[in-house]
Amino acid sequence: MAAEQQQTMAGDGEVKRILVTGGSGLVGNGIRIALKDRPHVRQENEEWIFISSKDGNLLDRESTENIFKKHKPTHVIHLAALVGGLFRNLKYNLDFLRDNLAINDNVLECCKKYNVKKLVSCLSTCIFPNKTEYPIDETMIHNGPPHDSNFGYSYAKRMIDVQNRAYNKQHGCHFTAVIPTNVYGPYDNFNLEDGHVLPGLINKVYTAKKDNTEFTVWGTGCPRRQFIYSVDLGELMIWTMRSYPEIDPIILSVGEEDEVSIKEAAEMVVDAMQFKGKVVYDTTKSDGQFKKTASNSKLRKYRPDFQFTPFKQAIKETVEWFEGNIDIVRF
Ligand code: NAP
Ligand code: GDP
């Protein structure tokens, strides 16, 4: 697939060319859906270019340079990464470290070299110190070692924050980052070994219904997570790219009061998919980090009125997308 482009009506004034790396993934599609389905999000004079690994391998410097030479972006949202849930991270810490360090170094250096006016990259709340006070806020990223399950991914992601500050100090670049909590939505990776918990639960309920078997939730169901719908995240990332003025990152999350246990999330999936069979917990599987409760007060300072899609509705929309797109689902 060649890079996909969406152009908003060009009126007078300079057109922004916004390149989205990782544009074919969960979050990239969240941005795309927000632009398509939420009229208040659209803005004139923007050309959006969504690229995937088929447009070039960002692990390779020359290939990355070619993408910048071809598209000449004025703005970049950098999503491309080696991404995975707890169980993929546990197995491949070295790959997560090396691939993400390389991709980020190539993209950030090209953004400087090709005079990109603003870059927004993507961190994650799972990169924060394991031993910490709650709620976590943006100032705490580097305060101690991350959880051992995903230290490779975490240190690579933390370096984006270090690079953003260094590019700003040495070259005056406007490079910043967002820190989302657990994301879910259409176009997620529903593979059981590689993916995150919500797509995993949806996949398992789908199979249990089809085969008339039990639905197995991994771990105790006690860990707690804040989930953000990819389309809400997409809308907030577009706002970050247009309006967020800082170099320091910003947490994009629902409130602390909206944190749920894995058990509650599993029950929500069971309801949305009208599963009537038995639910069991496989406590031989890892629970991972118990919680990573994040504060969204900085976001609320900038966007006091932003409305998150209610969890139940967003799960319903995700399940509907999954059931309606079985032939293209990433399994
Ligand atoms: P995803 O669905 O797995 O998508 C990953 C994207 O990166 C795909 O477009 C993929 O292209 C591209 N990509 C991977 N390796 C590449 C390479 N070597 N060269 C070029 N493109 C490459 O991931 P996601 O969940 O949307 O994650 C997007 C960003 O959000 C990541 O930076 C991730 O760390 C961050 N984040 C995700 C979560 C979450 O819960 N999912 C939470 C917090 C932060 P192909 O489609 O061609 O493979
Ligand atoms: P994390 O938030 O970075 O830890 O990553 P995940 O999105 O993979 O969530 C992991 C949590 O969900 C752990 O407590 C797992 O034990 C639990 N879990 C329950 N069932 C599943 C599943 O099917 N897939 C995944 N990835 N995690 C599951």
Tab-separated table of C-alpha atoms and ligand atoms in Angstrom, residues 21-29 51-60 67 78-84 88 99-100 103-104 121-126 153 157 160 178-184 187-189 196 228 233 237 330, ligand 1:
chain	number	residue	atom	x	y	z
A	21	THR	CA	4.544	7.365	10.881
A	22	GLY	CA	2.884	4.124	11.969
A	23	GLY	CA	-0.243	5.419	10.230
A	24	SER	CA	-1.609	1.915	9.554
A	25	GLY	CA	-1.716	0.868	13.220
A	26	LEU	CA	-4.189	1.235	16.073
A	27	VAL	CA	-3.347	4.832	16.992
A	28	GLY	CA	-2.769	5.942	13.365
A	29	ASN	CA	-6.250	4.739	12.523
A	51	ILE	CA	2.563	5.838	6.141
A	52	SER	CA	3.234	2.236	7.118
A	53	SER	CA	6.246	-0.075	6.934
A	54	LYS	CA	5.343	-0.657	3.278
A	55	ASP	CA	6.400	2.955	2.545
A	56	GLY	CA	9.855	2.371	3.992
A	57	ASN	CA	11.643	0.708	6.881
A	58	LEU	CA	12.269	3.288	9.617
A	59	LEU	CA	14.933	1.029	11.119
A	60	ASP	CA	17.036	2.044	8.135
A	67	ILE	CA	10.433	9.206	3.129
A	78	HIS	CA	5.618	9.755	15.098
A	79	LEU	CA	3.802	6.557	16.082
A	80	ALA	CA	5.833	3.829	14.378
A	81	ALA	CA	7.329	1.437	16.912
A	82	LEU	CA	7.724	-2.173	17.868
A	83	VAL	CA	4.614	-2.440	20.059
A	84	GLY	CA	3.144	-5.270	22.109
A	88	ARG	CA	5.375	-10.001	23.862
A	99	ASP	CA	14.322	-1.461	17.318
A	100	ASN	CA	12.689	1.435	19.090
A	103	ILE	CA	13.462	3.964	14.692
A	104	ASN	CA	13.303	6.963	17.022
A	121	SER	CA	6.091	11.373	19.414
A	122	CYS	CA	4.391	8.763	21.523
A	123	LEU	CA	5.526	7.473	24.919
A	124	SER	CA	3.370	5.296	27.209
A	125	THR	CA	2.424	5.173	30.893
A	126	CYS	CA	4.057	1.731	31.168
A	153	TYR	CA	10.584	-0.779	25.524
A	157	LYS	CA	10.745	5.314	24.950
A	160	ILE	CA	12.583	10.146	23.229
A	178	VAL	CA	2.334	12.459	24.446
A	179	ILE	CA	1.983	9.730	27.078
A	180	PRO	CA	-1.147	7.646	26.511
A	181	THR	CA	-2.446	4.939	28.840
A	182	ASN	CA	-3.594	1.538	27.432
A	183	VAL	CA	-5.128	2.167	24.007
A	184	TYR	CA	-7.828	0.075	22.300
A	187	TYR	CA	-7.441	-1.884	13.798
A	188	ASP	CA	-5.809	-3.094	17.033
A	189	ASN	CA	-3.559	-6.150	17.074
A	196	HIS	CA	-2.666	-5.950	24.583
A	228	ILE	CA	-8.252	5.254	26.280
A	233	LEU	CA	-6.556	9.594	21.596
A	237	MET	CA	-3.016	13.919	19.366
A	330	ARG	CA	-4.726	-8.707	12.727
B	1	NAP	P1	0.539	-0.830	16.082
B	1	NAP	O1	-0.933	-0.933	15.872
B	1	NAP	O2	1.317	-2.073	16.310
B	1	NAP	O3	1.156	-0.060	14.831
B	1	NAP	C1	2.539	0.074	14.701
B	1	NAP	C2	2.801	0.899	13.475
B	1	NAP	O4	4.220	1.086	13.329
B	1	NAP	C3	2.306	0.247	12.174
B	1	NAP	O5	1.821	1.261	11.332
B	1	NAP	C4	3.576	-0.371	11.609
B	1	NAP	O6	3.527	-0.507	10.187
B	1	NAP	C5	4.599	0.699	12.010
B	1	NAP	N1	5.960	0.179	12.055
B	1	NAP	C6	6.468	-0.737	12.917
B	1	NAP	N2	7.765	-0.982	12.635
B	1	NAP	C7	8.085	-0.180	11.570
B	1	NAP	C8	9.262	0.018	10.814
B	1	NAP	N3	10.401	-0.640	11.089
B	1	NAP	N4	9.243	0.894	9.777
B	1	NAP	C9	8.103	1.558	9.473
B	1	NAP	N5	6.946	1.443	10.181
B	1	NAP	C10	6.940	0.561	11.205
B	1	NAP	O7	0.878	0.123	17.295
B	1	NAP	P2	-0.023	1.229	18.021
B	1	NAP	O8	-0.685	0.556	19.169
B	1	NAP	O9	-0.819	1.989	17.022
B	1	NAP	O10	1.106	2.169	18.636
B	1	NAP	C11	1.418	3.440	18.096
B	1	NAP	C12	2.255	4.217	19.091
B	1	NAP	O11	1.539	4.376	20.291
B	1	NAP	C13	3.569	3.506	19.455
B	1	NAP	O12	4.617	4.449	19.493
B	1	NAP	C14	3.292	2.926	20.831
B	1	NAP	O13	4.464	2.790	21.579
B	1	NAP	C15	2.338	3.955	21.398
B	1	NAP	N6	1.464	3.477	22.477
B	1	NAP	C16	0.603	2.412	22.241
B	1	NAP	C17	-0.205	1.976	23.286
B	1	NAP	C18	-1.183	0.823	23.108
B	1	NAP	O14	-1.834	0.434	24.095
B	1	NAP	N7	-1.330	0.264	21.913
B	1	NAP	C19	-0.151	2.597	24.549
B	1	NAP	C20	0.722	3.675	24.717
B	1	NAP	C21	1.517	4.095	23.680
B	1	NAP	P3	2.865	-1.840	9.515
B	1	NAP	O15	1.381	-1.725	9.727
B	1	NAP	O16	3.213	-1.740	8.083
B	1	NAP	O17	3.468	-3.009	10.212
